Amino acid sequence: RAQFVGRNWPLEKREQIADLLFSQEFDSLGNPRGIGLSLWRFNLSAGSAEQGDSSQIGNKTNPWRRGECFLNADGSYNWNKLEGQRWFLKAAKKRGVEKFLAFPNSPPVHYTANGKAFAPKGVTHLNLKPGYMDDYARYMARIMEHFSLEEGIYFDYLSPVNEPQWDWDGHSQEGSPALNEEIYVLTRYLSRELSSRKLDTRIVIAEAGTIGHAAMSMRMLGMPADGRDDQARFFFSRESPFYVGDLPLVELTISAHSYHSVWPIDEQVRNRKLVNQMIKNANPDLGYWMSEYCILQENDEIKRGHGRDLGMKTALYVARIIHHDLVLTNARSWQWWTAISQVDFKDGLVYLDDGSRGETGKMGGHIESLQYCLLY
């Protein structure tokens, strides 16, 4: 979303959004100008935007889930791509954001097995052509090198996979599954590539789709294990043959998303205590990040994600989850998804619409190029 807003919105509105998200300053009355985010995520999108309708993601009137790619089909790089995302990255740095993290959802379409930014049906492997693992690692390392040396922006972290437990075989967005063994190989290639370029960017894995996948075998929960669970032990137990904690650029941290684990409240507490214990069992020195959450599931306390909601009841609902993630799982980082939203969903820190109904208005992909949009 930052790509479309940062490229198409009037500068005045972009600056206002950046202040709301990043500013640590106060106005003349002592009110904060923004919430002073400490970390900003930058999506290394896969090239579905260049494919247009043939990407099979989104459509002409709603292209928001398509993304450009720095890498061209001939192997060259176009650093003018992702103009909107780069604008927000620079705006974040200007306002003092402390950390930057880059992440792909899918390998570039030039590298994927099916030529798409989403995975083939029924395949749980990383959507990558055979023999392209080192190419994929080299691609990500080259981007880190470019920003560090040529744009003066250093990425503290690189997260090479996102929710690898989901199959991502629909047309809703860019994405790819990945087996633990594939993540292991990719991590080793990445560490080598980053080190060879004398970069200090840390690799963080593995953005598990649930905290359970990050910390335990799904068999403990009565579900089948398919090589994408038990990640803390798999990657960070010193007894594991797939241990990556000895690689020079791997952060000693396991990351996961808090979806599907927050209701009922006693289960929210129990789940986090269990995850914390399983992480300690895998490696007492292993840290934990909660790297994505927004409201999705409906329960007895809150309606599901659909419907914007700026009320205090919802704020306190989220605050309780943050509290339990920090206190019970000892999360060292807590990351909200997402910063900017143009849809009628409980997922935005800043909401956009076309202003056609006073304080609110129509939402969706059609407002991509409009010049008059409200922020609230």
CSV table of C-alpha atoms in Angstrom, one decimal:
chain,number,residue,atom,x,y,z
A,1,ARG,CA,0.0,0.0,0.0
A,2,ALA,CA,2.9,2.3,0.7
A,3,GLN,CA,3.9,1.8,-2.9
A,4,PHE,CA,0.7,3.2,-4.3
A,5,VAL,CA,0.3,6.0,-1.8
A,6,GLY,CA,4.0,7.0,-1.9
A,7,ARG,CA,3.9,7.2,-5.7
A,8,ASN,CA,0.4,8.7,-6.4
A,9,TRP,CA,-0.7,10.8,-3.5
A,10,PRO,CA,-0.1,14.6,-3.3
A,11,LEU,CA,3.1,15.4,-1.4
A,12,GLU,CA,1.2,17.2,1.3
A,13,LYS,CA,-0.8,14.1,2.2
A,14,ARG,CA,2.2,11.8,2.0
A,15,GLU,CA,4.1,14.1,4.4
A,16,GLN,CA,1.0,14.1,6.7
A,17,ILE,CA,0.9,10.2,6.7
A,18,ALA,CA,4.7,10.0,7.3
A,19,ASP,CA,4.3,12.4,10.3
A,20,LEU,CA,1.5,10.3,11.7
A,21,LEU,CA,3.5,7.1,11.5
A,22,PHE,CA,7.0,8.2,12.2
A,23,SER,CA,7.3,11.6,13.9
A,24,GLN,CA,8.7,11.7,17.4
A,25,GLU,CA,8.1,15.5,17.6
A,26,PHE,CA,5.5,17.5,19.5
A,27,ASP,CA,3.4,20.4,18.4
A,28,SER,CA,3.2,23.8,20.2
A,29,LEU,CA,0.6,22.4,22.6
A,30,GLY,CA,2.7,19.5,23.6
A,31,ASN,CA,0.7,16.9,21.5
A,32,PRO,CA,2.7,14.2,19.6
A,33,ARG,CA,2.7,14.7,15.8
A,34,GLY,CA,2.8,10.9,15.4
A,35,ILE,CA,3.3,7.5,17.0
A,36,GLY,CA,7.1,7.3,16.4
A,37,LEU,CA,7.3,3.8,15.0
A,38,SER,CA,10.7,2.2,15.7
A,39,LEU,CA,10.7,-0.3,12.8
A,40,TRP,CA,9.6,0.0,9.2
A,41,ARG,CA,9.1,-3.0,6.9
A,42,PHE,CA,9.9,-2.8,3.2
A,43,ASN,CA,8.4,-5.4,0.8
A,44,LEU,CA,10.7,-6.8,-1.9
A,45,SER,CA,7.7,-7.5,-4.2
A,46,ALA,CA,8.0,-10.1,-6.9
A,47,GLY,CA,7.0,-8.5,-10.2
A,48,SER,CA,3.3,-9.2,-10.4
A,49,ALA,CA,2.7,-5.5,-11.3
A,50,GLU,CA,4.8,-5.7,-14.4
A,51,GLN,CA,2.9,-8.8,-15.5
A,52,GLY,CA,-0.4,-6.9,-15.3
A,53,ASP,CA,-3.5,-9.0,-15.7
A,54,SER,CA,-1.5,-12.0,-16.7
A,55,SER,CA,-0.2,-12.1,-13.1
A,56,GLN,CA,-3.7,-13.3,-12.2
A,57,ILE,CA,-3.5,-11.2,-9.0
A,58,GLY,CA,-6.0,-8.4,-8.6
A,59,ASN,CA,-7.4,-6.6,-11.7
A,60,LYS,CA,-7.1,-3.3,-13.6
A,61,THR,CA,-9.4,-1.4,-11.2
A,62,ASN,CA,-7.8,-2.9,-8.1
A,63,PRO,CA,-4.0,-3.4,-8.5
A,64,TRP,CA,-3.1,-2.9,-4.8
A,65,ARG,CA,-1.9,-6.4,-4.2
A,66,ARG,CA,0.4,-6.4,-7.2
A,67,GLY,CA,4.1,-5.4,-6.7
A,68,GLU,CA,7.0,-4.4,-8.8
A,69,CYS,CA,10.4,-6.0,-8.8
A,70,PHE,CA,13.8,-4.4,-8.9
A,71,LEU,CA,15.1,-7.4,-11.0
A,72,ASN,CA,14.4,-7.5,-14.7
A,73,ALA,CA,14.0,-10.7,-16.8
A,74,ASP,CA,17.5,-10.2,-18.3
A,75,GLY,CA,19.1,-10.2,-14.9
A,76,SER,CA,19.7,-6.4,-14.7
A,77,TYR,CA,18.3,-4.2,-12.0
A,78,ASN,CA,16.0,-1.2,-12.3
A,79,TRP,CA,16.5,0.8,-9.1
A,80,ASN,CA,13.7,3.3,-10.1
A,81,LYS,CA,11.1,0.6,-9.3
A,82,LEU,CA,9.1,0.7,-6.1
A,83,GLU,CA,9.1,4.4,-6.1
A,84,GLY,CA,6.3,4.8,-3.6
A,85,GLN,CA,7.9,2.4,-1.1
A,86,ARG,CA,11.2,4.1,-1.5
A,87,TRP,CA,9.6,7.5,-0.7
A,88,PHE,CA,8.2,6.2,2.6
A,89,LEU,CA,11.5,4.5,3.4
A,90,LYS,CA,13.3,7.8,3.1
A,91,ALA,CA,10.5,9.6,5.0
A,92,ALA,CA,10.9,7.1,7.8
A,93,LYS,CA,14.7,7.6,8.0
A,94,LYS,CA,14.3,11.4,7.9
A,95,ARG,CA,12.0,11.2,10.9
A,96,GLY,CA,14.3,9.1,13.0
A,97,VAL,CA,12.9,5.5,12.6
A,98,GLU,CA,15.5,3.3,14.2
A,99,LYS,CA,15.3,0.0,12.3
A,100,PHE,CA,14.5,-1.2,8.8
A,101,LEU,CA,13.5,-4.7,7.7
A,102,ALA,CA,13.2,-6.0,4.2
A,103,PHE,CA,11.0,-9.0,3.3
A,104,PRO,CA,9.8,-10.8,0.2
A,105,ASN,CA,6.5,-12.7,0.0
A,106,SER,CA,7.6,-14.6,-3.1
A,107,PRO,CA,10.7,-15.0,-5.2
A,108,PRO,CA,10.8,-12.8,-8.3
A,109,VAL,CA,8.5,-14.1,-11.0
A,110,HIS,CA,11.6,-14.7,-13.2
A,111,TYR,CA,12.7,-17.3,-10.7
A,112,THR,CA,9.5,-19.0,-9.7
A,113,ALA,CA,8.6,-22.5,-10.9
A,114,ASN,CA,5.3,-21.4,-12.4
A,115,GLY,CA,6.3,-17.9,-13.6
A,116,LYS,CA,3.8,-16.4,-11.1
A,117,ALA,CA,4.0,-14.6,-7.8
A,118,PHE,CA,1.7,-17.2,-6.2
A,119,ALA,CA,2.3,-20.9,-5.8
A,120,PRO,CA,1.0,-23.9,-7.8
A,121,LYS,CA,-1.9,-25.9,-6.4
A,122,GLY,CA,-1.0,-28.7,-4.1
A,123,VAL,CA,2.7,-27.8,-3.8
A,124,THR,CA,4.2,-27.0,-0.4
A,125,HIS,CA,7.7,-26.4,-1.6
A,126,LEU,CA,9.2,-22.9,-2.1
A,127,ASN,CA,8.0,-21.7,-5.5
A,128,LEU,CA,11.4,-21.6,-7.0
A,129,LYS,CA,12.9,-23.1,-10.2
A,130,PRO,CA,15.3,-26.0,-9.4
A,131,GLY,CA,18.9,-24.8,-9.0
A,132,TYR,CA,17.9,-21.1,-8.3
A,133,MET,CA,18.4,-21.0,-4.5
A,134,ASP,CA,21.7,-19.3,-4.8
A,135,ASP,CA,20.3,-16.9,-7.4
A,136,TYR,CA,17.5,-16.0,-5.1
A,137,ALA,CA,19.9,-15.4,-2.2
A,138,ARG,CA,22.1,-13.3,-4.4
A,139,TYR,CA,19.1,-11.2,-5.5
A,140,MET,CA,18.2,-10.3,-2.0
A,141,ALA,CA,21.8,-9.6,-1.0
A,142,ARG,CA,22.3,-7.4,-4.0
A,143,ILE,CA,19.3,-5.2,-3.0
A,144,MET,CA,20.7,-4.9,0.6
A,145,GLU,CA,24.0,-3.9,-0.9
A,146,HIS,CA,22.4,-1.3,-3.2
A,147,PHE,CA,20.5,0.5,-0.5
A,148,SER,CA,23.5,0.5,1.9
A,149,LEU,CA,26.1,1.7,-0.6
A,150,GLU,CA,24.1,3.7,-3.1
A,151,GLU,CA,21.1,5.1,-1.3
A,152,GLY,CA,22.6,5.5,2.2
A,153,ILE,CA,19.8,3.4,3.8
A,154,TYR,CA,20.9,0.4,5.9
A,155,PHE,CA,18.6,-2.5,6.4
A,156,ASP,CA,19.1,-3.9,9.9
A,157,TYR,CA,17.1,-7.1,9.1
A,158,LEU,CA,16.2,-9.3,6.2
A,159,SER,CA,13.3,-11.8,6.6
A,160,PRO,CA,13.5,-14.2,3.6
A,161,VAL,CA,10.2,-16.0,4.1
A,162,ASN,CA,6.7,-15.0,5.2
A,163,GLU,CA,4.1,-17.4,6.6
A,164,PRO,CA,5.6,-20.5,4.9
A,165,GLN,CA,3.0,-22.7,6.4
A,166,TRP,CA,0.2,-21.4,4.1
A,167,ASP,CA,0.1,-22.7,0.6
A,168,TRP,CA,-0.4,-19.3,-1.1
A,169,ASP,CA,-1.9,-21.1,-4.2
A,170,GLY,CA,-4.7,-18.6,-4.7
A,171,HIS,CA,-4.7,-15.4,-6.7
A,172,SER,CA,-5.3,-13.0,-3.8
A,173,GLN,CA,-1.7,-11.8,-3.3
A,174,GLU,CA,2.0,-12.6,-3.8
A,175,GLY,CA,3.2,-15.5,-1.6
A,176,SER,CA,4.9,-18.8,-1.4
A,177,PRO,CA,5.1,-21.8,1.0
A,178,ALA,CA,8.4,-23.2,2.0
A,179,LEU,CA,9.6,-26.3,3.9
A,180,ASN,CA,11.9,-25.9,6.9
A,181,GLU,CA,14.7,-27.6,5.0
A,182,GLU,CA,14.4,-25.1,2.1
A,183,ILE,CA,14.5,-22.2,4.6
A,184,TYR,CA,17.6,-23.7,6.1
A,185,VAL,CA,19.3,-23.9,2.7
A,186,LEU,CA,18.2,-20.4,1.7
A,187,THR,CA,19.5,-19.0,5.1
A,188,ARG,CA,22.9,-20.5,4.6
A,189,TYR,CA,23.1,-19.1,1.1
A,190,LEU,CA,22.0,-15.7,2.3
A,191,SER,CA,24.5,-15.6,5.2
A,192,ARG,CA,27.3,-16.4,2.7
A,193,GLU,CA,26.1,-13.8,0.2
A,194,LEU,CA,25.7,-11.0,2.7
A,195,SER,CA,29.1,-11.8,4.3
A,196,SER,CA,30.8,-11.8,1.0
A,197,ARG,CA,29.5,-8.3,0.4
A,198,LYS,CA,30.7,-7.2,3.8
A,199,LEU,CA,27.2,-6.4,4.9
A,200,ASP,CA,26.0,-6.6,8.5
A,201,THR,CA,22.2,-7.1,7.7
A,202,ARG,CA,20.9,-9.7,10.1
A,203,ILE,CA,18.7,-12.6,8.9
A,204,VAL,CA,15.5,-13.2,10.9
A,205,ILE,CA,13.4,-16.3,10.4
A,206,ALA,CA,10.8,-17.6,9.9
A,207,GLU,CA,7.7,-15.4,10.2
A,208,ALA,CA,5.6,-18.5,11.1
A,209,GLY,CA,1.9,-18.2,10.3
A,210,THR,CA,1.0,-19.0,14.0
A,211,ILE,CA,3.0,-19.1,17.2
A,212,GLY,CA,2.3,-22.8,17.4
A,213,HIS,CA,4.1,-23.5,14.1
A,214,ALA,CA,7.1,-21.6,15.4
A,215,ALA,CA,7.4,-23.4,18.7
A,216,MET,CA,6.1,-27.0,18.5
A,217,SER,CA,5.2,-29.9,16.3
A,218,MET,CA,1.6,-29.8,15.0
A,219,ARG,CA,1.2,-33.3,16.3
A,220,MET,CA,1.1,-31.9,19.8
A,221,LEU,CA,-2.1,-30.1,18.7
A,222,GLY,CA,-3.6,-33.2,17.0
A,223,MET,CA,-2.8,-32.0,13.5
A,224,PRO,CA,-0.4,-33.4,10.8
A,225,ALA,CA,3.1,-32.2,10.6
A,226,ASP,CA,4.3,-31.5,7.1
A,227,GLY,CA,7.9,-30.2,7.5
A,228,ARG,CA,6.8,-26.6,8.2
A,229,ASP,CA,6.4,-26.6,12.0
A,230,ASP,CA,8.6,-27.0,15.2
A,231,GLN,CA,10.8,-24.2,13.8
A,232,ALA,CA,12.5,-23.1,17.0
A,233,ARG,CA,13.9,-26.6,17.6
A,234,PHE,CA,14.5,-27.2,13.9
A,235,PHE,CA,16.6,-24.1,13.3
A,236,PHE,CA,18.0,-23.2,16.8
A,237,SER,CA,18.4,-26.4,18.9
A,238,ARG,CA,22.2,-27.1,19.0
A,239,GLU,CA,21.4,-30.7,18.6
A,240,SER,CA,19.5,-30.2,15.3
A,241,PRO,CA,21.3,-31.1,12.1
A,242,PHE,CA,19.7,-27.9,10.6
A,243,TYR,CA,21.1,-25.5,13.3
A,244,VAL,CA,21.7,-22.0,11.9
A,245,GLY,CA,22.5,-20.3,15.1
A,246,ASP,CA,26.2,-20.6,14.3
A,247,LEU,CA,26.0,-18.6,11.1
A,248,PRO,CA,27.5,-15.1,11.5
A,249,LEU,CA,24.5,-13.1,10.3
A,250,VAL,CA,21.6,-15.1,11.7
A,251,GLU,CA,19.8,-13.3,14.5
A,252,LEU,CA,19.2,-15.7,17.4
A,253,THR,CA,15.5,-15.0,17.2
A,254,ILE,CA,12.4,-17.0,16.0
A,255,SER,CA,9.5,-14.9,14.7
A,256,ALA,CA,5.8,-15.7,14.4
A,257,HIS,CA,2.4,-14.2,13.9
A,258,SER,CA,-0.2,-14.0,16.7
A,259,TYR,CA,-3.2,-15.0,14.5
A,260,HIS,CA,-5.4,-17.9,15.5
A,261,SER,CA,-4.2,-17.9,19.1
A,262,VAL,CA,-6.0,-15.1,21.0
A,263,TRP,CA,-9.4,-16.6,21.9
A,264,PRO,CA,-10.7,-17.5,24.4
A,265,ILE,CA,-8.7,-15.4,26.8
A,266,ASP,CA,-7.5,-18.3,29.0
A,267,GLU,CA,-6.3,-20.0,25.8
A,268,GLN,CA,-4.5,-16.8,24.8
A,269,VAL,CA,-2.6,-16.9,28.1
A,270,ARG,CA,-2.0,-20.7,28.0
A,271,ASN,CA,-0.8,-20.6,24.4
A,272,ARG,CA,1.8,-18.0,25.1
A,273,LYS,CA,3.1,-19.7,28.2
A,274,LEU,CA,3.5,-22.9,26.3
A,275,VAL,CA,5.2,-21.2,23.4
A,276,ASN,CA,7.6,-19.5,25.7
A,277,GLN,CA,8.5,-22.7,27.4
A,278,MET,CA,9.0,-24.6,24.1
A,279,ILE,CA,11.3,-21.8,22.8
A,280,LYS,CA,13.4,-22.0,26.0
A,281,ASN,CA,13.5,-25.8,25.6
A,282,ALA,CA,14.8,-25.5,22.1
A,283,ASN,CA,17.5,-23.0,23.1
A,284,PRO,CA,17.6,-20.9,26.3
A,285,ASP,CA,19.3,-18.1,24.5
A,286,LEU,CA,16.7,-17.9,21.7
A,287,GLY,CA,14.7,-14.7,21.4
A,288,TYR,CA,11.2,-14.2,20.1
A,289,TRP,CA,9.5,-11.6,17.8
A,290,MET,CA,5.8,-11.2,17.2
A,291,SER,CA,6.2,-9.9,13.6
A,292,GLU,CA,2.6,-9.6,12.4
A,293,TYR,CA,-0.9,-9.1,13.7
A,294,CYS,CA,-4.2,-7.4,12.9
A,295,ILE,CA,-7.7,-8.4,13.8
A,296,LEU,CA,-9.0,-11.3,11.6
A,297,GLN,CA,-11.1,-13.7,13.7
A,298,GLU,CA,-14.5,-13.0,15.1
A,299,ASN,CA,-15.2,-14.1,18.7
A,300,ASP,CA,-17.5,-13.3,21.6
A,301,GLU,CA,-15.8,-10.0,22.3
A,302,ILE,CA,-15.1,-8.5,18.9
A,303,LYS,CA,-16.4,-8.7,15.4
A,304,ARG,CA,-14.2,-10.1,12.7
A,305,GLY,CA,-11.8,-8.0,10.7
A,306,HIS,CA,-14.3,-6.4,8.3
A,307,GLY,CA,-15.4,-2.9,9.3
A,308,ARG,CA,-13.1,-0.1,10.2
A,309,ASP,CA,-13.1,0.5,14.0
A,310,LEU,CA,-11.3,3.3,15.8
A,311,GLY,CA,-13.0,2.7,19.1
A,312,MET,CA,-11.4,2.2,22.5
A,313,LYS,CA,-12.9,-1.3,23.0
A,314,THR,CA,-11.0,-2.5,20.0
A,315,ALA,CA,-7.9,-0.6,21.1
A,316,LEU,CA,-8.0,-2.3,24.5
A,317,TYR,CA,-8.6,-5.7,22.9
A,318,VAL,CA,-5.3,-5.3,20.9
A,319,ALA,CA,-3.5,-3.8,23.9
A,320,ARG,CA,-4.2,-7.0,25.8
A,321,ILE,CA,-2.7,-9.1,23.0
A,322,ILE,CA,0.4,-6.9,23.0
A,323,HIS,CA,0.7,-7.2,26.7
A,324,HIS,CA,0.5,-10.9,26.7
A,325,ASP,CA,2.9,-11.2,23.8
A,326,LEU,CA,5.5,-9.0,25.6
A,327,VAL,CA,5.0,-10.5,29.1
A,328,LEU,CA,4.2,-14.2,28.4
A,329,THR,CA,6.3,-14.9,25.3
A,330,ASN,CA,8.9,-12.3,26.1
A,331,ALA,CA,8.5,-10.8,22.6
A,332,ARG,CA,11.4,-8.4,21.9
A,333,SER,CA,9.6,-6.8,18.9
A,334,TRP,CA,5.8,-6.4,18.2
A,335,GLN,CA,4.8,-5.5,14.7
A,336,TRP,CA,1.4,-4.4,13.4
A,337,TRP,CA,0.0,-5.2,10.0
A,338,THR,CA,-0.5,-2.8,8.3
A,339,ALA,CA,0.4,0.9,8.4
A,340,ILE,CA,-1.9,2.2,5.6
A,341,SER,CA,-5.3,0.8,4.6
A,342,GLN,CA,-7.7,1.7,1.8
A,343,VAL,CA,-10.3,-1.0,2.7
A,344,ASP,CA,-13.1,-1.5,5.2
A,345,PHE,CA,-11.1,-3.6,7.6
A,346,LYS,CA,-9.5,-3.5,11.0
A,347,ASP,CA,-6.0,-3.4,9.7
A,348,GLY,CA,-4.8,0.2,9.3
A,349,LEU,CA,-2.9,2.6,11.4
A,350,VAL,CA,-3.8,5.3,8.8
A,351,TYR,CA,-7.1,4.9,6.8
A,352,LEU,CA,-7.7,6.2,3.3
A,353,ASP,CA,-10.8,6.9,1.3
A,354,ASP,CA,-12.0,9.3,-1.4
A,355,GLY,CA,-13.9,11.6,0.9
A,356,SER,CA,-17.2,11.3,-1.0
A,357,ARG,CA,-19.3,10.9,2.1
A,358,GLY,CA,-17.9,13.6,4.4
A,359,GLU,CA,-15.6,12.1,7.0
A,360,THR,CA,-15.6,8.8,5.2
A,361,GLY,CA,-16.1,7.7,1.6
A,362,LYS,CA,-15.6,4.9,-0.9
A,363,MET,CA,-12.7,2.6,-0.3
A,364,GLY,CA,-10.7,0.2,-2.5
A,365,GLY,CA,-8.4,0.0,-5.4
A,366,HIS,CA,-10.2,2.7,-7.4
A,367,ILE,CA,-8.8,5.4,-5.1
A,368,GLU,CA,-5.2,4.6,-6.2
A,369,SER,CA,-4.8,7.7,-8.4
A,370,LEU,CA,-7.3,10.1,-6.9
A,371,GLN,CA,-5.9,13.4,-5.7
A,372,TYR,CA,-8.4,14.1,-2.9
A,373,CYS,CA,-8.3,11.5,-0.1
A,374,LEU,CA,-9.0,11.9,3.5
A,375,LEU,CA,-6.8,10.6,6.3
A,376,TYR,CA,-8.1,9.8,9.8
